[in-house]
Short mmCIF file of C-alpha atoms in Angstrom, two decimals:
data_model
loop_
_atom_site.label_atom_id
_atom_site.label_comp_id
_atom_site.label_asym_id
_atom_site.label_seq_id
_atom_site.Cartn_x
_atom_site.Cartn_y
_atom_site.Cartn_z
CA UNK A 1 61.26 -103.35 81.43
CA UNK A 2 57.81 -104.40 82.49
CA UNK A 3 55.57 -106.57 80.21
CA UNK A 4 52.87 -103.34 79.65
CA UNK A 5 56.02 -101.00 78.59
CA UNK A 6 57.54 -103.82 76.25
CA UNK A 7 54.33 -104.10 74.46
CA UNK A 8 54.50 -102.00 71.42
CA UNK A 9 51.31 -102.95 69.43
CA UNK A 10 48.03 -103.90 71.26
CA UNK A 11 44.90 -104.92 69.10
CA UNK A 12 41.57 -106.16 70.77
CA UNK A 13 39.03 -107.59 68.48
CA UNK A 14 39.65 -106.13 65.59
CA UNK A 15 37.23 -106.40 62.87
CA UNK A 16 37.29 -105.68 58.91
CA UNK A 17 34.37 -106.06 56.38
CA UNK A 18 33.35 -105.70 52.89
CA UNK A 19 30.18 -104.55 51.38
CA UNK A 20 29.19 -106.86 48.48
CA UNK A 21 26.53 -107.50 45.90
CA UNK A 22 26.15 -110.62 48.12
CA UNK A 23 25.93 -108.53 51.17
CA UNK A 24 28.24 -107.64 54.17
CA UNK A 25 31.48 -109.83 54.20
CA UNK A 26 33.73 -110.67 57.71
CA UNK A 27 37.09 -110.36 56.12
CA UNK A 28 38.38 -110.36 60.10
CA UNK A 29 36.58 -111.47 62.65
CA UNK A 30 37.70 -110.63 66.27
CA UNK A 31 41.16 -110.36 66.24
CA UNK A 32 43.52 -110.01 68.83
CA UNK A 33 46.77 -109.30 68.35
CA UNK A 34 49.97 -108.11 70.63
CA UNK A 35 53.49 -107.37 69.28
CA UNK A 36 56.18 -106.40 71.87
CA UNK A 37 59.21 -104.60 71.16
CA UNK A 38 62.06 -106.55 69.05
CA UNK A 39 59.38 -109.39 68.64
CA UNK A 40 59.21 -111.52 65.44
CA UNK A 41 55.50 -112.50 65.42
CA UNK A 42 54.37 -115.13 62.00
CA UNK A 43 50.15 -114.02 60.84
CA UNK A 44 49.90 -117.63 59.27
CA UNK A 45 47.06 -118.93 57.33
CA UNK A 46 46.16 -120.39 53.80
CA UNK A 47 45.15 -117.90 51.24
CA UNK A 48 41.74 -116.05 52.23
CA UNK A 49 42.41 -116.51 55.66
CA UNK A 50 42.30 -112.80 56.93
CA UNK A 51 45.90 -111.90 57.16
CA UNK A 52 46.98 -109.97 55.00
CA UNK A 53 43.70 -108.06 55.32
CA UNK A 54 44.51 -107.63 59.05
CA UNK A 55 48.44 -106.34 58.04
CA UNK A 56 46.56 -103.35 56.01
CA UNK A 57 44.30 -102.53 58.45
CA UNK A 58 46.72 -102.10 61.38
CA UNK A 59 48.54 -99.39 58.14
CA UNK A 60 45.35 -97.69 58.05
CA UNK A 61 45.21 -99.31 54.42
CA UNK A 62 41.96 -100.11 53.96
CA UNK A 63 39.69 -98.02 52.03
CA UNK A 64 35.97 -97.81 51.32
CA UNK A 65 34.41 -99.90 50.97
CA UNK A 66 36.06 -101.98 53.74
CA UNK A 67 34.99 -100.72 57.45
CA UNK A 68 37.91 -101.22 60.08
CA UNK A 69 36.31 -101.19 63.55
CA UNK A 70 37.95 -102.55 66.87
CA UNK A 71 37.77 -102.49 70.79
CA UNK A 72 41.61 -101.37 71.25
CA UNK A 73 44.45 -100.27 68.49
CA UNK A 74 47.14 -98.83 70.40
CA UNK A 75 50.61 -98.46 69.03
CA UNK A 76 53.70 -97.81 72.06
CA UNK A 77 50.66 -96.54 74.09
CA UNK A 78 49.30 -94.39 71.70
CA UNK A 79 45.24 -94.50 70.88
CA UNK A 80 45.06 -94.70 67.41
CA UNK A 81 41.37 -95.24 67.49
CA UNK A 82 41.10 -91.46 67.98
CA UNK A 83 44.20 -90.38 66.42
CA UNK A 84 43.22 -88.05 63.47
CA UNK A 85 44.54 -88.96 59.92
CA UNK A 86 46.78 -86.37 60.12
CA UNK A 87 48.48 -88.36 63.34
CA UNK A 88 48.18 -91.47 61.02
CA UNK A 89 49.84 -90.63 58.58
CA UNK A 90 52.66 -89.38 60.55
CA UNK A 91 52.96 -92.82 61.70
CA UNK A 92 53.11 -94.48 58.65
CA UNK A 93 56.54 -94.74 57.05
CA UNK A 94 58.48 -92.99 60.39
CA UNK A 95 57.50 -95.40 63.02
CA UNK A 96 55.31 -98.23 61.24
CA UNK A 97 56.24 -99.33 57.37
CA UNK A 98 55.14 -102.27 55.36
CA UNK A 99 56.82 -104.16 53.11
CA UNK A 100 54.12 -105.19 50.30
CA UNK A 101 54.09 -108.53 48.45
CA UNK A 102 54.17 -107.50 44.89
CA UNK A 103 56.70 -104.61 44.67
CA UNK A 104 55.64 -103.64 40.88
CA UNK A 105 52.09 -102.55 42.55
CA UNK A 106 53.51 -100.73 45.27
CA UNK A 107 56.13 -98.64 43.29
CA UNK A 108 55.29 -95.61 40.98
CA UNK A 109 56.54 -97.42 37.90
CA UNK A 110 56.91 -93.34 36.59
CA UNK A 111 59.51 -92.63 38.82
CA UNK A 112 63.35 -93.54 39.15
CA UNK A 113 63.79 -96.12 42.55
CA UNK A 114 65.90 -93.60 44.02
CA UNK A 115 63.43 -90.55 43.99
CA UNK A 116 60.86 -92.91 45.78
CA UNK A 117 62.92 -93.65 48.88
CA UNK A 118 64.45 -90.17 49.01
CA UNK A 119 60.73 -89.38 48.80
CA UNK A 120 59.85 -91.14 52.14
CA UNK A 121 62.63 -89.26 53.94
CA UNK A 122 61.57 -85.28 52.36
CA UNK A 123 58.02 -86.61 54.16
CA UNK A 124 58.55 -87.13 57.18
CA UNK A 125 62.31 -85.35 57.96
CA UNK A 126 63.76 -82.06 57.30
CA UNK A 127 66.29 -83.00 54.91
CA UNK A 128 67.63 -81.34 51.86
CA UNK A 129 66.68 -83.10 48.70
CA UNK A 130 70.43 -84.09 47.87
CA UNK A 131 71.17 -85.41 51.33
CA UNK A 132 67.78 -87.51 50.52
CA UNK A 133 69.20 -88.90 47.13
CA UNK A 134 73.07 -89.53 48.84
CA UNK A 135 70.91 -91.20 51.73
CA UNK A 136 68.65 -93.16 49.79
CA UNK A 137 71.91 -94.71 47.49
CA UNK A 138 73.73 -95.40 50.62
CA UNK A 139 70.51 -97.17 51.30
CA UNK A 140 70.60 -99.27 47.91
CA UNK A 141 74.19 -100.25 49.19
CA UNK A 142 72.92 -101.16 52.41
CA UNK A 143 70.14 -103.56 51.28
CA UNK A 144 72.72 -105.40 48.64
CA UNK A 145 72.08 -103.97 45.63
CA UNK A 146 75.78 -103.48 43.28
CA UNK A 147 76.17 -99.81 41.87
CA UNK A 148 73.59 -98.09 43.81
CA UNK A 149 74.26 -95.09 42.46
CA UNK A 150 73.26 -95.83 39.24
CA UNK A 151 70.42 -98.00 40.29
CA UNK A 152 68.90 -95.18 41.71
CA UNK A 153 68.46 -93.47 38.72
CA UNK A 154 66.55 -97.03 37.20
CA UNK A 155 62.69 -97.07 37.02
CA UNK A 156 61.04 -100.34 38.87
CA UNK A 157 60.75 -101.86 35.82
CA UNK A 158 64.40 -102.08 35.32
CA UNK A 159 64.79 -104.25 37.81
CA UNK A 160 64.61 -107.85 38.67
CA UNK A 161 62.16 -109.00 41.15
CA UNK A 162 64.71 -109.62 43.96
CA UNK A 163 66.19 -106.42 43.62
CA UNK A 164 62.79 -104.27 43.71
CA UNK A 165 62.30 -106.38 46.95
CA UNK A 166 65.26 -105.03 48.03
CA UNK A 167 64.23 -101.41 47.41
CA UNK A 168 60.87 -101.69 48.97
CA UNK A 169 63.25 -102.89 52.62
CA UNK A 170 65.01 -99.28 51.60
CA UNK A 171 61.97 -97.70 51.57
CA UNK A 172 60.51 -99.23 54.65
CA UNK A 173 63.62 -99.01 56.59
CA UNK A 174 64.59 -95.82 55.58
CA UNK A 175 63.70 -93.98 58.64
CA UNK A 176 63.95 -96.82 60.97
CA UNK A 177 60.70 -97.67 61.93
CA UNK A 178 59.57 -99.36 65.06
CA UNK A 179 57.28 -101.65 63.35
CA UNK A 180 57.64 -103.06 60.48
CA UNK A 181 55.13 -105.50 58.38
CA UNK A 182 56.22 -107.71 55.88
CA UNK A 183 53.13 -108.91 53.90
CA UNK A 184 54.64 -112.03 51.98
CA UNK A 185 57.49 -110.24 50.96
CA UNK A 186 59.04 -113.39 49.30
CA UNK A 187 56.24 -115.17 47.38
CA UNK A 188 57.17 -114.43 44.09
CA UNK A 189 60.77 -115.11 44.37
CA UNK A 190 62.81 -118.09 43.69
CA UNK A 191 64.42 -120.20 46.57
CA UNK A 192 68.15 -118.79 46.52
CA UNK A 193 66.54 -114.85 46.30
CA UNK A 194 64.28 -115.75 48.75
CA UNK A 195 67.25 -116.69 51.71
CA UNK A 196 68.93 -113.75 50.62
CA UNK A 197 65.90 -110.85 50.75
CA UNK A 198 64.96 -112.89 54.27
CA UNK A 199 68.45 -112.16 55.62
CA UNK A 200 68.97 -108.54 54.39
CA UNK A 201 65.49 -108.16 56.64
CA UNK A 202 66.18 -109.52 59.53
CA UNK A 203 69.93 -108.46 59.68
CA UNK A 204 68.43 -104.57 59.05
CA UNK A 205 65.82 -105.70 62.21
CA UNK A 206 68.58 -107.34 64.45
CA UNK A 207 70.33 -103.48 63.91
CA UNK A 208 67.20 -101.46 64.78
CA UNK A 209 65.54 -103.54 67.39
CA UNK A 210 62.34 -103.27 65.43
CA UNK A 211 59.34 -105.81 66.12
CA UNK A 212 58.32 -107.53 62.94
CA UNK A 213 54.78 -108.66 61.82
CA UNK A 214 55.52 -111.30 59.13
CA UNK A 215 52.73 -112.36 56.93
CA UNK A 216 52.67 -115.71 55.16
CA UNK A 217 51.56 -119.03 54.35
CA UNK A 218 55.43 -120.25 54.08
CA UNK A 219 55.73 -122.59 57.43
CA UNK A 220 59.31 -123.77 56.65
CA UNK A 221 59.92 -119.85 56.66
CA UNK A 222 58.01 -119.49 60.15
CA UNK A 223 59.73 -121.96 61.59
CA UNK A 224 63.69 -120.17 61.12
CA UNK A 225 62.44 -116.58 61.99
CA UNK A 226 59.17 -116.58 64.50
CA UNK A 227 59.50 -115.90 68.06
CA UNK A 228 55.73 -116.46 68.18
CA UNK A 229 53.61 -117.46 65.54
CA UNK A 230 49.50 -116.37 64.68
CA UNK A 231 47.33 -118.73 63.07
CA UNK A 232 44.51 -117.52 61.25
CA UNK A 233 41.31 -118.90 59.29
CA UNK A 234 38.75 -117.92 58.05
CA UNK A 235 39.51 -114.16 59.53
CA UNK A 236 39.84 -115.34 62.95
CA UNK A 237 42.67 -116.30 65.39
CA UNK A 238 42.28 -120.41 65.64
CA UNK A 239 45.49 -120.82 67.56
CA UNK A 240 48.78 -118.44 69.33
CA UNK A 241 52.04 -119.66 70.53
CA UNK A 242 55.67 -119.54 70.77
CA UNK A 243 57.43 -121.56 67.83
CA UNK A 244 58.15 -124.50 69.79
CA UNK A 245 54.81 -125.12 70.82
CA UNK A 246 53.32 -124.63 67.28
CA UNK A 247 55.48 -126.99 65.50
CA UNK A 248 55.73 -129.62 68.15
CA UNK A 249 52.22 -129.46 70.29
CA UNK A 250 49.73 -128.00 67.95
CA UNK A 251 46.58 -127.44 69.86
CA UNK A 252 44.43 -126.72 67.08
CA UNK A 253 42.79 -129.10 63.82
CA UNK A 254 43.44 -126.69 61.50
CA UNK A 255 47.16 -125.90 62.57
CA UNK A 256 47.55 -129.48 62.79
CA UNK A 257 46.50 -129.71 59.22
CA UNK A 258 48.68 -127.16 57.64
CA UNK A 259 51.07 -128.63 59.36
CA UNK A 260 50.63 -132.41 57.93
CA UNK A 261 50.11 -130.56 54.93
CA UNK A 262 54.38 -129.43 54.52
CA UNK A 263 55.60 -132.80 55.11
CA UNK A 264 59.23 -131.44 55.51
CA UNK A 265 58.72 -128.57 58.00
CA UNK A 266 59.41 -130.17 61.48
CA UNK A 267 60.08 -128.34 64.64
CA UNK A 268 62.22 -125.45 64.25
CA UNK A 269 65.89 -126.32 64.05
CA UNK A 270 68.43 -125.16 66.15
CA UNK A 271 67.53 -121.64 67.12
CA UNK A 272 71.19 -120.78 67.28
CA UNK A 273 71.15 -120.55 63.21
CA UNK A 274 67.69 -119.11 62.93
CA UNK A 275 67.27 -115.56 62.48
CA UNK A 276 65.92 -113.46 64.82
CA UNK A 277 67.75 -111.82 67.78
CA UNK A 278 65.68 -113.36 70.22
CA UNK A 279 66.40 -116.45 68.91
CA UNK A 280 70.24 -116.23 68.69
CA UNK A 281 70.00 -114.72 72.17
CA UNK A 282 68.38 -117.55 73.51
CA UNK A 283 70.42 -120.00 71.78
CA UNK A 284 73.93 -118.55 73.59
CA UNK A 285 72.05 -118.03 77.15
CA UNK A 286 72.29 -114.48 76.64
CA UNK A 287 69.26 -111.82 77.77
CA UNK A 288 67.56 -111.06 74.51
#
């Protein structure tokens, strides 16, 4: 496969702002951005920095008054710069999903677990609405969670926070997207919940080959699943690179900085028990 057909995402200069009392804000400034397919790429940055702004803008997410604008936003070749919203929101959900940071704002708390990700299938397949509710409980099992066909029926509140993190992976895996982005999805979780959301993810992505955008400020968590990692501030790209080369020759003073700042993230460890494909694939001296 040749390096144009195993890009899958291709953003050039990408821009975001704000209207304010204070006038126009740069929420991102410039951004470039390229995701190939399978890829495990880490947005990093300290809160403010742009990135999570930049994961909603890429889902068509951002609404007045925020104005998206960029040179290039091309997803497996396609323009979406001129795609209509119709051809958008096609996308969303079947080829691109997101998995959002606070599941209790993202899920209808009016509405049983179950219904919402046999919702997502009813979109965007032609599927009965029973085969959507026996698909989305199979999905429940998949993702971990014990008596999934009772769960189903639960409303989000009902839940504990790992296991609603667990539903929104059902929902955004549901249909086996291409892309998916993962906008802190383990901030609010404790340590032990944390490991265990993080390997339900990446086990689902090592199944479907799909590239991941991962959004956080977590380095220690960068450094067991990025193939390449992003470094943002202040809404622009500072610094790009493969995980290695972050972690051991940081180019930039600001990467340098968060870096010194996590006194016990070093270079990655042994890439044969990190997480990614890739990573695994390289470790045995197998093509990836």
């Amino acid at each position: 496969m040749s390096p144009e057909t195993e890009v899958l995402l291709s953003v050039r200069n990408l821009t975001v702002d704000f209207d304010t009392p204070q006038g126009p804000f740069a929420a991102v400034k410039g951004v470039d951005l390229t995701l190939r397919r399978g890829e495990v790429v880490c947005l990093v940055g300290e809160s403010g920095s742009g990135k999570s702004v930049t994961g909603f803008s890429l889902m068509g997410l951002v609404d007045a008054p925020g104005r998206v604008a960029a040179d290039e936003l091309r997803f497996d070749g396609r323009d979406l710069l001129r795609a209509s919203e119709r051809e958008r929101d096609a996308l969303r959900g079947k080829d691109i999903a997101m998995v959002f940071q606070e599941p209790m704002t993202a899920l209808n708390p009016g509405r049983s677990v179950g219904s919402q990700i046999a919702e997502v299938m009813r979109i965007h397949g032609d599927i009965s609405r029973q085969a959507a509710w026996e698909r989305a409980v199979a999905l429940l099992e998949r993702v971990g969670i014990r008596e999934p066909a009772q769960r189903a029926k639960a409303y989000p509140h009902e839940l504990s926070g790992g296991m609603r993190q667990r539903v929104m992976i059902a929902i955004a895996c549901a249909l086996s997207p291409r892309l998916i982005i993962a906008d802190e999805p383990t901030t609010a979780l404790d340590v032990t919940v944390q490991a265990q959301v993080l390997e339900l993810l990446f086990s689902i992505q090592a199944e479907t080959g799909a590239a991941v955008l991962f959004i956080t400020h977590d380095l220690g968590v960068v450094a067991e699943i990025a193939d390449r990692v992003v470094v943002m501030r202040a809404g622009e790209v500072v610094e790009e690179g493969d995980v290695a080369q972050i972690f051991g020759r940081p180019a930039h003073p600001y990467t340098q900085a968060l870096l010194a700042a996590v006194p016990d993230v070093d270079a990655p460890r042994d890439r044969g028990r990190r997480l990614t494909p890739r990573a695994r694939a390289a470790a045995q001296g197998t093509p990836s």
